[in-house]
Protein backbone atom coordinates (compact mmCIF):
# COMPACT_ATOMS: atom_id res chain seq x y z
CA UNK A 1 0.00 0.00 0.00
CA UNK A 2 1.39 3.40 -0.99
CA UNK A 3 0.39 6.37 1.17
CA UNK A 4 0.83 10.11 0.89
CA UNK A 5 0.34 11.98 4.13
CA UNK A 6 1.04 15.43 2.71
CA UNK A 7 -2.19 16.72 4.24
CA UNK A 8 -3.29 20.21 5.16
CA UNK A 9 -5.86 20.86 7.88
CA UNK A 10 -7.72 24.12 8.48
CA UNK A 11 -10.54 24.36 11.05
CA UNK A 12 -13.40 26.78 11.43
CA UNK A 13 -15.30 26.13 14.65
CA UNK A 14 -18.86 27.30 15.21
CA UNK A 15 -21.49 25.60 17.41
CA UNK A 16 -21.96 21.85 17.05
CA UNK A 17 -25.15 20.47 15.55
CA UNK A 18 -25.31 16.68 15.20
CA UNK A 19 -26.53 15.06 12.01
CA UNK A 20 -27.60 11.47 11.54
CA UNK A 21 -26.00 9.38 8.82
CA UNK A 22 -28.32 8.11 6.13
CA UNK A 23 -28.98 4.39 5.97
CA UNK A 24 -29.03 4.41 2.16
CA UNK A 25 -27.45 6.64 -0.45
CA UNK A 26 -30.48 6.51 -2.68
CA UNK A 27 -33.26 9.06 -2.68
CA UNK A 28 -36.94 8.54 -3.41
CA UNK A 29 -37.79 11.65 -5.42
CA UNK A 30 -35.24 11.33 -8.21
CA UNK A 31 -34.89 9.84 -11.72
CA UNK A 32 -34.86 6.07 -12.28
CA UNK A 33 -31.75 4.60 -10.66
CA UNK A 34 -29.23 2.85 -12.88
CA UNK A 35 -28.53 -0.55 -11.23
CA UNK A 36 -25.24 -0.84 -13.11
CA UNK A 37 -23.70 2.15 -11.37
CA UNK A 38 -21.83 1.54 -8.13
CA UNK A 39 -24.03 1.45 -5.01
CA UNK A 40 -22.72 4.81 -3.83
CA UNK A 41 -23.90 8.24 -2.65
CA UNK A 42 -22.08 9.72 -5.67
CA UNK A 43 -21.32 7.02 -8.25
CA UNK A 44 -20.87 9.08 -11.43
CA UNK A 45 -20.31 12.58 -12.76
CA UNK A 46 -23.20 14.92 -11.88
CA UNK A 47 -24.26 12.10 -9.50
CA UNK A 48 -26.82 10.29 -11.72
CA UNK A 49 -27.41 9.36 -15.35
CA UNK A 50 -29.65 12.43 -15.75
CA UNK A 51 -26.55 14.54 -14.77
CA UNK A 52 -28.56 16.51 -12.19
CA UNK A 53 -25.91 17.08 -9.45
CA UNK A 54 -28.52 16.93 -6.67
CA UNK A 55 -29.05 14.58 -3.73
CA UNK A 56 -31.32 14.03 -0.75
CA UNK A 57 -28.34 13.52 1.54
CA UNK A 58 -27.91 16.56 3.81
CA UNK A 59 -24.81 18.70 3.74
CA UNK A 60 -23.50 21.14 6.36
CA UNK A 61 -25.95 23.77 7.60
CA UNK A 62 -25.57 27.08 9.40
CA UNK A 63 -24.46 26.49 12.99
CA UNK A 64 -22.56 23.29 12.30
CA UNK A 65 -18.99 23.01 13.52
CA UNK A 66 -16.84 22.61 10.39
CA UNK A 67 -13.30 21.90 9.39
CA UNK A 68 -11.57 21.84 6.03
CA UNK A 69 -9.12 19.03 5.27
CA UNK A 70 -7.11 19.38 2.07
CA UNK A 71 -4.88 16.66 0.69
CA UNK A 72 -2.38 18.45 -1.52
CA UNK A 73 0.54 17.49 -3.73
CA UNK A 74 -1.47 15.15 -5.98
CA UNK A 75 0.33 14.54 -9.28
CA UNK A 76 -1.36 15.63 -12.48
CA UNK A 77 -4.10 18.23 -12.86
CA UNK A 78 -6.87 19.22 -15.29
CA UNK A 79 -10.10 19.32 -13.33
CA UNK A 80 -10.22 15.79 -11.91
CA UNK A 81 -13.69 14.68 -10.82
CA UNK A 82 -14.21 12.71 -7.62
CA UNK A 83 -16.53 9.78 -6.78
CA UNK A 84 -17.30 7.68 -3.73
CA UNK A 85 -17.12 3.90 -4.17
CA UNK A 86 -19.62 1.32 -3.05
CA UNK A 87 -19.19 0.13 0.52
CA UNK A 88 -16.47 -2.44 1.19
CA UNK A 89 -17.10 -5.36 3.60
CA UNK A 90 -15.37 -3.43 6.41
CA UNK A 91 -17.68 -0.43 5.88
CA UNK A 92 -15.12 1.76 4.10
CA UNK A 93 -15.84 3.75 0.98
CA UNK A 94 -12.88 4.88 -1.10
CA UNK A 95 -12.56 8.14 -3.00
CA UNK A 96 -11.39 7.91 -6.59
CA UNK A 97 -10.09 10.53 -9.01
CA UNK A 98 -8.78 10.46 -12.55
CA UNK A 99 -6.81 13.39 -13.93
CA UNK A 100 -4.58 14.04 -16.92
CA UNK A 101 -1.90 11.56 -15.83
CA UNK A 102 -3.10 9.24 -13.05
CA UNK A 103 -5.98 7.28 -11.58
CA UNK A 104 -6.05 7.62 -7.78
CA UNK A 105 -7.63 5.58 -5.00
CA UNK A 106 -7.83 7.37 -1.63
CA UNK A 107 -9.39 6.83 1.79
CA UNK A 108 -10.63 9.47 4.20
CA UNK A 109 -9.24 8.61 7.64
CA UNK A 110 -10.86 11.61 9.30
CA UNK A 111 -7.93 13.86 10.13
CA UNK A 112 -6.27 13.14 6.80
CA UNK A 113 -6.96 11.71 3.37
CA UNK A 114 -4.37 9.15 2.26
CA UNK A 115 -3.54 7.71 -1.13
CA UNK A 116 -3.92 3.93 -1.16
CA UNK A 117 -2.62 3.52 -4.69
CA UNK A 118 -2.35 5.22 -8.07
CA UNK A 119 -1.85 4.08 -11.65
CA UNK A 120 -0.03 6.14 -14.27
CA UNK A 121 -2.22 6.23 -17.38
CA UNK A 122 -0.62 8.95 -19.52
CA UNK A 123 3.07 9.74 -19.95
CA UNK A 124 2.49 12.68 -22.31
CA UNK A 125 -0.15 14.87 -20.69
CA UNK A 126 0.55 18.05 -22.64
CA UNK A 127 -2.32 17.50 -25.10
CA UNK A 128 -4.28 14.96 -23.08
CA UNK A 129 -6.84 16.45 -20.73
CA UNK A 130 -8.55 13.55 -18.99
CA UNK A 131 -11.08 14.56 -16.36
CA UNK A 132 -13.75 11.87 -16.08
CA UNK A 133 -14.07 8.14 -15.46
CA UNK A 134 -16.65 5.42 -14.76
CA UNK A 135 -17.30 3.05 -11.88
CA UNK A 136 -19.54 -0.01 -11.71
CA UNK A 137 -20.29 -2.60 -9.00
CA UNK A 138 -17.37 -4.73 -7.91
CA UNK A 139 -16.00 -2.10 -7.65
CA UNK A 140 -14.70 -1.79 -11.19
CA UNK A 141 -13.40 1.49 -12.61
CA UNK A 142 -12.81 2.57 -16.20
CA UNK A 143 -10.49 5.43 -17.04
CA UNK A 144 -8.74 6.52 -20.19
CA UNK A 145 -5.77 8.11 -21.91
CA UNK A 146 -7.29 10.39 -24.57
CA UNK A 147 -4.03 10.91 -26.46
CA UNK A 148 -4.33 10.98 -30.28
CA UNK A 149 -0.99 10.90 -32.07
CA UNK A 150 -1.09 8.48 -35.04
CA UNK A 151 2.41 9.46 -36.20
CA UNK A 152 3.77 7.94 -33.00
CA UNK A 153 1.21 5.13 -32.84
CA UNK A 154 -0.67 6.69 -29.91
CA UNK A 155 -4.45 6.32 -29.74
CA UNK A 156 -7.11 6.70 -27.09
CA UNK A 157 -7.12 3.75 -24.69
CA UNK A 158 -9.75 2.73 -22.15
CA UNK A 159 -8.56 0.91 -19.00
CA UNK A 160 -10.50 -1.47 -16.78
CA UNK A 161 -9.17 -1.20 -13.19
CA UNK A 162 -9.94 -3.39 -10.17
CA UNK A 163 -8.61 -4.08 -6.67
CA UNK A 164 -5.72 -6.53 -6.67
CA UNK A 165 -7.29 -8.05 -3.52
CA UNK A 166 -11.08 -8.03 -4.00
CA UNK A 167 -13.03 -6.69 -1.04
CA UNK A 168 -10.03 -4.92 0.50
CA UNK A 169 -10.40 -1.13 0.61
CA UNK A 170 -6.63 -0.80 1.17
CA UNK A 171 -5.70 -3.06 -1.74
CA UNK A 172 -3.47 -1.88 -4.56
CA UNK A 173 -5.00 -1.40 -8.00
CA UNK A 174 -4.43 -3.47 -11.12
CA UNK A 175 -5.36 -2.96 -14.78
CA UNK A 176 -7.37 -6.02 -15.84
CA UNK A 177 -8.12 -5.06 -19.45
CA UNK A 178 -7.45 -2.36 -22.03
CA UNK A 179 -9.34 -1.28 -25.16
CA UNK A 180 -7.54 0.65 -27.92
CA UNK A 181 -9.55 2.79 -30.33
CA UNK A 182 -6.80 2.50 -32.95
CA UNK A 183 -8.89 0.51 -35.46
CA UNK A 184 -11.98 2.74 -35.19
CA UNK A 185 -12.60 5.88 -37.28
CA UNK A 186 -12.18 8.14 -34.26
CA UNK A 187 -9.83 10.84 -33.05
CA UNK A 188 -9.81 11.81 -29.39
CA UNK A 189 -12.33 9.89 -27.24
CA UNK A 190 -13.03 11.62 -23.94
CA UNK A 191 -16.72 11.24 -23.04
CA UNK A 192 -18.09 7.98 -21.62
CA UNK A 193 -21.15 6.79 -19.73
CA UNK A 194 -22.82 3.64 -18.35
CA UNK A 195 -26.24 2.90 -19.83
CA UNK A 196 -29.10 1.06 -18.13
CA UNK A 197 -27.89 -2.25 -19.64
CA UNK A 198 -24.53 -1.87 -17.90
CA UNK A 199 -22.73 -1.15 -21.18
CA UNK A 200 -20.17 1.58 -21.85
CA UNK A 201 -21.24 4.30 -24.28
CA UNK A 202 -18.61 6.58 -25.81
CA UNK A 203 -18.42 9.49 -28.22
CA UNK A 204 -15.44 11.00 -29.91
CA UNK A 205 -15.43 14.45 -31.44
CA UNK A 206 -14.18 16.39 -34.38
CA UNK A 207 -10.72 17.05 -32.98
CA UNK A 208 -9.21 19.94 -34.96
CA UNK A 209 -11.61 19.12 -37.83
CA UNK A 210 -9.62 16.02 -38.75
CA UNK A 211 -12.49 13.76 -39.76
CA UNK A 212 -15.58 16.04 -39.93
CA UNK A 213 -17.76 13.54 -38.12
CA UNK A 214 -18.71 12.28 -34.69
CA UNK A 215 -18.65 8.60 -33.77
CA UNK A 216 -20.88 7.08 -31.08
CA UNK A 217 -20.21 3.55 -29.87
CA UNK A 218 -21.16 0.92 -27.29
CA UNK A 219 -18.79 -1.47 -25.50
CA UNK A 220 -19.60 -4.42 -23.26
CA UNK A 221 -18.29 -4.28 -19.64
CA UNK A 222 -15.46 -6.62 -20.70
CA UNK A 223 -14.50 -4.15 -23.47
CA UNK A 224 -15.93 -5.87 -26.54
CA UNK A 225 -17.16 -3.45 -29.22
CA UNK A 226 -20.90 -3.92 -29.86
CA UNK A 227 -21.75 -1.19 -32.38
CA UNK A 228 -20.77 2.24 -33.70
CA UNK A 229 -22.63 5.02 -35.51
CA UNK A 230 -21.10 7.82 -37.55
CA UNK A 231 -22.70 11.24 -37.95
CA UNK A 232 -21.30 13.73 -40.47
CA UNK A 233 -20.64 17.22 -39.17
CA UNK A 234 -21.17 20.43 -41.09
CA UNK A 235 -18.11 22.53 -41.95
CA UNK A 236 -16.98 24.23 -38.74
CA UNK A 237 -19.36 22.27 -36.50
CA UNK A 238 -17.83 21.03 -33.23
CA UNK A 239 -19.14 18.06 -31.24
CA UNK A 240 -16.25 17.51 -28.87
CA UNK A 241 -16.69 19.83 -25.91
CA UNK A 242 -19.39 18.25 -23.74
CA UNK A 243 -20.31 15.07 -21.93
CA UNK A 244 -23.93 13.90 -22.03
CA UNK A 245 -26.75 12.22 -20.07
CA UNK A 246 -28.33 8.78 -20.63
CA UNK A 247 -32.00 8.15 -19.91
CA UNK A 248 -33.66 4.93 -18.78
CA UNK A 249 -34.44 4.06 -22.43
CA UNK A 250 -30.67 4.12 -23.17
CA UNK A 251 -30.92 7.27 -25.29
CA UNK A 252 -28.04 9.74 -25.03
CA UNK A 253 -28.25 13.46 -25.74
CA UNK A 254 -25.34 15.28 -27.34
CA UNK A 255 -24.99 18.99 -28.04
CA UNK A 256 -22.82 20.34 -30.86
CA UNK A 257 -22.26 23.94 -31.84
CA UNK A 258 -25.24 23.72 -34.20
CA UNK A 259 -27.74 21.15 -32.92
CA UNK A 260 -29.02 18.92 -30.16
CA UNK A 261 -29.05 15.20 -31.03
CA UNK A 262 -30.65 12.15 -29.45
CA UNK A 263 -29.01 8.78 -30.18
CA UNK A 264 -31.00 5.62 -29.45
CA UNK A 265 -29.73 2.13 -28.53
CA UNK A 266 -32.04 -0.89 -28.75
CA UNK A 267 -29.49 -3.35 -27.34
CA UNK A 268 -28.10 -4.27 -30.74
CA UNK A 269 -27.95 -1.18 -32.92
CA UNK A 270 -27.40 2.56 -32.56
CA UNK A 271 -29.59 5.02 -34.44
CA UNK A 272 -30.44 8.72 -34.48
CA UNK A 273 -33.70 9.41 -32.66
CA UNK A 274 -33.93 13.08 -33.61
CA UNK A 275 -31.92 16.20 -34.39
CA UNK A 276 -32.93 19.77 -33.52
CA UNK A 277 -30.95 22.60 -35.15
CA UNK A 278 -30.00 25.55 -32.94
CA UNK A 279 -27.17 28.10 -33.15
CA UNK A 280 -25.35 27.58 -29.87
CA UNK A 281 -22.59 30.09 -30.74
CA UNK A 282 -24.29 33.13 -32.34
CA UNK A 283 -22.53 36.28 -31.02
CA UNK A 284 -20.72 34.47 -28.20
CA UNK A 285 -17.00 33.83 -27.65
CA UNK A 286 -15.19 31.48 -30.02
CA UNK A 287 -11.89 30.90 -28.20
CA UNK A 288 -10.26 27.52 -27.70
CA UNK A 289 -12.42 26.68 -24.63
CA UNK A 290 -15.58 28.32 -25.98
CA UNK A 291 -17.15 25.78 -28.32
CA UNK A 292 -20.88 26.44 -28.42
CA UNK A 293 -22.64 25.29 -25.29
CA UNK A 294 -20.22 24.86 -22.43
CA UNK A 295 -22.60 22.71 -20.42
CA UNK A 296 -23.28 19.01 -20.27
CA UNK A 297 -26.97 18.51 -21.17
CA UNK A 298 -29.13 17.76 -18.12
CA UNK A 299 -32.40 15.82 -18.15
CA UNK A 300 -35.46 17.15 -16.35
CA UNK A 301 -38.72 15.30 -15.71
CA UNK A 302 -39.61 11.59 -15.79
CA UNK A 303 -42.64 9.35 -15.41
CA UNK A 304 -45.93 9.17 -17.29
CA UNK A 305 -47.71 12.41 -18.11
CA UNK A 306 -44.83 14.72 -17.14
CA UNK A 307 -42.82 17.16 -19.24
CA UNK A 308 -39.56 15.53 -20.28
CA UNK A 309 -36.82 17.99 -21.22
CA UNK A 310 -33.12 18.11 -22.01
CA UNK A 311 -31.59 21.38 -20.80
CA UNK A 312 -28.36 23.26 -21.65
CA UNK A 313 -27.02 26.80 -21.63
CA UNK A 314 -26.09 28.19 -25.03
CA UNK A 315 -22.86 30.04 -25.81
CA UNK A 316 -24.29 33.42 -26.77
CA UNK A 317 -22.76 36.65 -25.46
CA UNK A 318 -25.74 36.81 -23.09
CA UNK A 319 -26.29 33.14 -22.39
CA UNK A 320 -29.73 31.60 -22.59
CA UNK A 321 -31.06 28.57 -20.76
CA UNK A 322 -32.44 26.32 -23.48
CA UNK A 323 -34.79 23.34 -23.18
CA UNK A 324 -35.73 20.75 -25.82
CA UNK A 325 -38.56 18.21 -25.71
CA UNK A 326 -36.62 14.97 -25.41
CA UNK A 327 -39.45 12.52 -26.22
CA UNK A 328 -42.81 13.12 -27.91
CA UNK A 329 -43.56 16.77 -28.60
CA UNK A 330 -46.79 17.58 -26.69
CA UNK A 331 -50.03 17.81 -28.63
CA UNK A 332 -50.97 21.38 -29.33
CA UNK A 333 -47.44 22.71 -28.90
CA UNK A 334 -47.29 25.84 -31.07
CA UNK A 335 -43.51 26.07 -30.98
CA UNK A 336 -41.22 29.09 -30.74
CA UNK A 337 -41.29 31.28 -33.88
CA UNK A 338 -38.31 30.67 -36.12
CA UNK A 339 -37.06 27.67 -34.16
CA UNK A 340 -37.31 23.90 -34.49
CA UNK A 341 -40.49 22.50 -32.87
CA UNK A 342 -38.34 20.55 -30.41
CA UNK A 343 -37.14 23.79 -28.82
CA UNK A 344 -39.40 23.92 -25.76
CA UNK A 345 -38.16 27.03 -23.98
CA UNK A 346 -35.51 29.73 -23.99
CA UNK A 347 -34.77 32.42 -21.41
CA UNK A 348 -31.83 34.84 -21.00
CA UNK A 349 -29.76 34.18 -17.87
CA UNK A 350 -29.51 37.45 -15.93
CA UNK A 351 -26.23 36.54 -14.18
CA UNK A 352 -24.26 35.52 -17.26
CA UNK A 353 -21.66 38.05 -18.39
CA UNK A 354 -19.07 37.47 -21.08
CA UNK A 355 -15.64 37.93 -19.47
CA UNK A 356 -13.27 36.45 -22.05
CA UNK A 357 -13.21 35.19 -25.61
CA UNK A 358 -11.41 32.11 -24.30
CA UNK A 359 -14.21 30.68 -22.15
CA UNK A 360 -17.98 30.52 -22.06
CA UNK A 361 -19.67 32.72 -19.48
CA UNK A 362 -21.74 29.68 -18.51
CA UNK A 363 -19.40 26.70 -18.73
CA UNK A 364 -20.55 24.50 -15.85
CA UNK A 365 -23.66 22.42 -16.18
CA UNK A 366 -27.10 23.07 -14.66
CA UNK A 367 -28.03 21.60 -11.29
CA UNK A 368 -31.56 20.19 -11.31
CA UNK A 369 -34.03 19.09 -8.66
CA UNK A 370 -37.51 18.28 -9.94
CA UNK A 371 -38.34 21.16 -12.29
CA UNK A 372 -36.05 23.62 -10.48
CA UNK A 373 -32.62 24.47 -11.80
CA UNK A 374 -29.59 26.51 -10.69
CA UNK A 375 -26.62 27.58 -12.77
CA UNK A 376 -23.64 29.86 -12.13
CA UNK A 377 -21.36 32.29 -13.93
CA UNK A 378 -17.96 30.84 -14.87
CA UNK A 379 -14.60 32.62 -14.57
CA UNK A 380 -12.24 30.19 -16.24
CA UNK A 381 -9.37 28.90 -14.14
CA UNK A 382 -9.45 31.45 -11.38
CA UNK A 383 -5.73 31.92 -10.87
CA UNK A 384 -5.81 34.85 -13.27
CA UNK A 385 -9.21 36.31 -12.44
CA UNK A 386 -9.45 38.55 -9.38
CA UNK A 387 -11.86 40.09 -8.79
CA UNK A 388 -14.24 37.61 -10.36
CA UNK A 389 -17.45 38.12 -12.28
CA UNK A 390 -20.20 37.17 -9.84
CA UNK A 391 -23.54 35.49 -10.40
CA UNK A 392 -25.75 32.52 -9.57
CA UNK A 393 -29.36 32.16 -10.64
CA UNK A 394 -32.20 29.74 -9.98
CA UNK A 395 -35.11 29.15 -12.33
CA UNK A 396 -37.98 26.71 -12.67
CA UNK A 397 -39.90 25.17 -15.53
CA UNK A 398 -43.62 25.99 -15.39
CA UNK A 399 -45.29 22.73 -16.42
CA UNK A 400 -48.63 24.50 -16.97
CA UNK A 401 -47.37 27.30 -19.22
CA UNK A 402 -44.44 25.34 -20.73
CA UNK A 403 -42.03 28.17 -20.03
CA UNK A 404 -39.10 29.25 -17.85
CA UNK A 405 -39.41 31.59 -14.86
CA UNK A 406 -36.66 33.14 -12.71
CA UNK A 407 -36.82 32.46 -8.96
CA UNK A 408 -33.83 34.49 -7.76
CA UNK A 409 -30.48 35.95 -8.77
CA UNK A 410 -27.46 36.37 -6.49
CA UNK A 411 -24.89 38.73 -8.01
CA UNK A 412 -22.69 38.98 -4.90
CA UNK A 413 -20.98 35.56 -4.97
CA UNK A 414 -18.77 33.61 -7.36
CA UNK A 415 -19.29 29.82 -7.36
CA UNK A 416 -17.04 28.59 -10.11
CA UNK A 417 -17.74 24.84 -10.27
CA UNK A 418 -20.73 22.64 -10.91
CA UNK A 419 -23.21 23.51 -8.15
CA UNK A 420 -24.49 20.78 -5.83
CA UNK A 421 -27.99 20.89 -4.33
CA UNK A 422 -29.01 18.98 -1.21
CA UNK A 423 -32.73 18.61 -0.58
CA UNK A 424 -31.77 17.24 2.85
CA UNK A 425 -30.48 20.66 3.89
CA UNK A 426 -32.22 22.74 1.16
CA UNK A 427 -28.92 24.42 0.34
CA UNK A 428 -26.87 24.75 -2.82
CA UNK A 429 -23.09 24.42 -2.36
CA UNK A 430 -20.01 25.57 -4.24
CA UNK A 431 -16.66 27.33 -4.00
CA UNK A 432 -15.27 30.44 -5.58
CA UNK A 433 -13.11 33.52 -5.23
CA UNK A 434 -14.07 36.80 -3.54
CA UNK A 435 -12.91 40.37 -4.13
CA UNK A 436 -10.15 39.94 -1.53
CA UNK A 437 -8.69 37.32 -3.95
CA UNK A 438 -9.13 34.51 -1.42
CA UNK A 439 -11.11 31.33 -2.00
CA UNK A 440 -14.24 30.58 0.03
CA UNK A 441 -16.74 27.78 0.32
CA UNK A 442 -20.40 28.86 0.21
CA UNK A 443 -23.87 27.53 0.96
CA UNK A 444 -26.91 29.39 -0.41
CA UNK A 445 -30.56 29.00 0.53
CA UNK A 446 -32.21 27.10 -2.34
CA UNK A 447 -35.46 29.03 -1.93
CA UNK A 448 -34.09 32.58 -1.72
CA UNK A 449 -30.45 32.57 -2.90
CA UNK A 450 -29.34 34.18 0.38
CA UNK A 451 -25.95 33.24 1.81
CA UNK A 452 -26.38 30.77 4.68
CA UNK A 453 -22.72 30.25 5.57
CA UNK A 454 -19.22 30.54 4.15
CA UNK A 455 -15.73 29.35 5.04
CA UNK A 456 -12.44 30.96 4.13
CA UNK A 457 -10.43 28.31 2.28
CA UNK A 458 -7.28 30.32 1.62
CA UNK A 459 -5.29 32.31 -0.94
CA UNK A 460 -4.36 30.96 -4.33
CA UNK A 461 -1.29 28.83 -4.83
CA UNK A 462 0.61 28.44 -8.06
CA UNK A 463 -1.40 27.74 -11.20
CA UNK A 464 -0.26 24.11 -11.21
CA UNK A 465 -0.80 23.55 -7.49
CA UNK A 466 -3.70 25.59 -6.15
CA UNK A 467 -5.52 23.65 -3.41
CA UNK A 468 -8.70 25.71 -3.65
CA UNK A 469 -9.34 26.38 -7.36
CA UNK A 470 -11.86 23.72 -8.38
CA UNK A 471 -11.55 24.42 -12.12
CA UNK A 472 -15.23 23.61 -12.74
CA UNK A 473 -15.42 20.16 -11.11
CA UNK A 474 -18.12 18.36 -9.12
CA UNK A 475 -18.78 18.74 -5.39
CA UNK A 476 -20.00 15.50 -3.84
CA UNK A 477 -21.87 14.86 -0.56
CA UNK A 478 -21.38 11.65 1.41
CA UNK A 479 -23.45 9.89 4.04
CA UNK A 480 -21.84 11.79 6.92
CA UNK A 481 -22.71 15.14 5.28
CA UNK A 482 -19.08 15.69 4.24
CA UNK A 483 -18.46 17.56 0.98
CA UNK A 484 -15.50 16.66 -1.26
CA UNK A 485 -14.15 18.49 -4.30
CA UNK A 486 -10.89 18.57 -6.24
CA UNK A 487 -8.67 21.60 -6.43
CA UNK A 488 -5.68 21.74 -8.72
CA UNK A 489 -3.58 18.78 -7.53
CA UNK A 490 -5.65 18.42 -4.34
CA UNK A 491 -8.70 16.81 -2.76
CA UNK A 492 -10.62 19.05 -0.34
CA UNK A 493 -13.10 17.96 2.34
CA UNK A 494 -15.63 20.17 4.16
CA UNK A 495 -16.44 18.15 7.27
CA UNK A 496 -18.85 18.44 10.18
CA UNK A 497 -16.93 17.81 13.40
CA UNK A 498 -17.62 17.91 17.12
CA UNK A 499 -15.68 20.71 18.77
CA UNK A 500 -14.99 18.73 21.96
CA UNK A 501 -16.31 21.34 24.42
CA UNK A 502 -18.20 18.92 26.65
CA UNK A 503 -16.87 20.24 29.96
CA UNK A 504 -19.01 22.16 32.44
CA UNK A 505 -16.37 24.89 32.60
CA UNK A 506 -17.68 28.45 32.52
CA UNK A 507 -15.49 28.96 29.47
CA UNK A 508 -17.79 26.76 27.35
CA UNK A 509 -20.42 29.46 27.14
CA UNK A 510 -17.84 32.05 26.17
CA UNK A 511 -16.21 30.45 23.13
CA UNK A 512 -17.84 32.76 20.60
CA UNK A 513 -16.49 35.79 22.50
CA UNK A 514 -12.81 35.05 21.79
CA UNK A 515 -11.72 37.18 18.85
CA UNK A 516 -8.38 38.11 17.32
CA UNK A 517 -8.18 41.47 15.54
CA UNK A 518 -7.35 42.96 13.11
CA UNK A 519 -8.03 39.98 10.82
CA UNK A 520 -6.72 39.94 8.09
CA UNK A 521 -3.51 41.50 9.36
CA UNK A 522 -0.44 42.63 7.41
CA UNK A 523 2.28 42.42 10.07
CA UNK A 524 3.06 43.41 13.63
CA UNK A 525 0.63 42.67 16.46
CA UNK A 526 -2.63 40.81 16.85
CA UNK A 527 -4.92 41.66 19.74
CA UNK A 528 -7.18 39.21 21.55
CA UNK A 529 -10.62 40.30 22.66
CA UNK A 530 -10.97 38.42 25.95
CA UNK A 531 -14.33 37.84 27.65
CA UNK A 532 -14.60 39.75 30.93
CA UNK A 533 -15.46 36.56 32.82
CA UNK A 534 -12.08 35.04 32.01
CA UNK A 535 -9.52 35.61 34.76
CA UNK A 536 -7.05 32.77 34.12
CA UNK A 537 -4.39 32.51 31.44
CA UNK A 538 -5.42 31.36 27.96
CA UNK A 539 -3.01 29.64 25.55
CA UNK A 540 -3.20 30.75 21.90
CA UNK A 541 -1.42 28.37 19.51
CA UNK A 542 -1.03 29.01 15.78
CA UNK A 543 -0.90 26.15 13.24
CA UNK A 544 0.24 26.41 9.62
CA UNK A 545 -1.12 24.77 6.47
CA UNK A 546 0.48 21.45 7.39
CA UNK A 547 -0.97 21.31 10.91
CA UNK A 548 2.37 22.24 12.49
CA UNK A 549 2.42 24.51 15.53
CA UNK A 550 4.41 27.61 14.58
CA UNK A 551 3.69 30.04 17.43
CA UNK A 552 2.36 29.91 21.01
CA UNK A 553 1.45 32.67 23.48
CA UNK A 554 -0.02 32.79 26.97
CA UNK A 555 -2.68 35.50 27.16
CA UNK A 556 -4.56 37.12 30.04
CA UNK A 557 -6.49 40.28 30.69
CA UNK A 558 -3.26 42.22 31.41
CA UNK A 559 -1.39 40.96 28.34
CA UNK A 560 -3.56 40.34 25.26
CA UNK A 561 -1.12 41.33 22.46
CA UNK A 562 0.48 38.70 20.18
CA UNK A 563 3.56 39.53 18.10
CA UNK A 564 3.15 37.70 14.76
CA UNK A 565 6.13 39.16 12.87
CA UNK A 566 7.77 35.71 12.79
CA UNK A 567 4.93 34.31 10.66
CA UNK A 568 4.93 34.43 6.89
CA UNK A 569 1.85 35.42 4.85
CA UNK A 570 -0.78 32.71 4.78
CA UNK A 571 -3.80 31.21 6.54
CA UNK A 572 -3.32 29.97 10.10
CA UNK A 573 -5.49 28.27 12.66
CA UNK A 574 -5.42 30.04 16.04
CA UNK A 575 -6.54 27.64 18.75
CA UNK A 576 -7.59 28.96 22.18
CA UNK A 577 -6.92 26.54 25.05
CA UNK A 578 -6.91 26.34 28.81
CA UNK A 579 -3.53 25.74 30.47
CA UNK A 580 -4.42 22.04 30.79
CA UNK A 581 -4.66 21.84 26.99
CA UNK A 582 -8.46 21.64 26.68
CA UNK A 583 -9.47 23.55 23.58
CA UNK A 584 -12.12 26.24 24.01
CA UNK A 585 -12.44 27.67 20.51
CA UNK A 586 -10.57 28.36 17.28
CA UNK A 587 -10.36 31.07 14.67
CA UNK A 588 -8.79 31.38 11.25
CA UNK A 589 -6.25 34.19 10.86
CA UNK A 590 -5.16 35.54 7.49
CA UNK A 591 -1.75 37.22 7.32
CA UNK A 592 -1.15 39.13 4.10
CA UNK A 593 1.96 40.57 2.48
PDB file of N, CA and C in Angstrom, residues 51 105 130 172 212 264-265 351 464-465:
ATOM      1  N   UNK A  51     -27.573  13.494 -14.960  1.00  0.00           N
ATOM      2  CA  UNK A  51     -26.551  14.545 -14.766  1.00  0.00           C
ATOM      3  C   UNK A  51     -27.136  15.731 -13.999  1.00  0.00           C
ATOM      4  N   UNK A 105      -6.734   6.176  -5.987  1.00  0.00           N
ATOM      5  CA  UNK A 105      -7.632   5.584  -4.999  1.00  0.00           C
ATOM      6  C   UNK A 105      -7.200   6.102  -3.637  1.00  0.00           C
ATOM      7  N   UNK A 130      -7.564  14.426 -19.597  1.00  0.00           N
ATOM      8  CA  UNK A 130      -8.547  13.550 -18.985  1.00  0.00           C
ATOM      9  C   UNK A 130      -9.151  14.186 -17.750  1.00  0.00           C
ATOM     10  N   UNK A 172      -3.987  -2.543  -3.373  1.00  0.00           N
ATOM     11  CA  UNK A 172      -3.468  -1.877  -4.558  1.00  0.00           C
ATOM     12  C   UNK A 172      -4.411  -2.103  -5.733  1.00  0.00           C
ATOM     13  N   UNK A 212     -14.277  15.449 -39.611  1.00  0.00           N
ATOM     14  CA  UNK A 212     -15.580  16.044 -39.925  1.00  0.00           C
ATOM     15  C   UNK A 212     -16.744  15.115 -39.615  1.00  0.00           C
ATOM     16  N   UNK A 264     -30.257   6.706 -30.085  1.00  0.00           N
ATOM     17  CA  UNK A 264     -30.996   5.615 -29.447  1.00  0.00           C
ATOM     18  C   UNK A 264     -30.215   4.305 -29.564  1.00  0.00           C
ATOM     19  N   UNK A 265     -30.373   3.445 -28.561  1.00  0.00           N
ATOM     20  CA  UNK A 265     -29.729   2.134 -28.525  1.00  0.00           C
ATOM     21  C   UNK A 265     -30.772   1.101 -28.128  1.00  0.00           C
ATOM     22  N   UNK A 351     -27.587  36.511 -14.739  1.00  0.00           N
ATOM     23  CA  UNK A 351     -26.233  36.535 -14.175  1.00  0.00           C
ATOM     24  C   UNK A 351     -25.320  35.715 -15.063  1.00  0.00           C
ATOM     25  N   UNK A 464      -0.307  25.569 -11.121  1.00  0.00           N
ATOM     26  CA  UNK A 464      -0.263  24.107 -11.214  1.00  0.00           C
ATOM     27  C   UNK A 464      -0.542  23.415  -9.885  1.00  0.00           C
ATOM     28  N   UNK A 465      -0.604  24.184  -8.796  1.00  0.00           N
ATOM     29  CA  UNK A 465      -0.802  23.551  -7.490  1.00  0.00           C
ATOM     30  C   UNK A 465      -1.576  24.505  -6.583  1.00  0.00           C
TER      31      UNK A 465
END
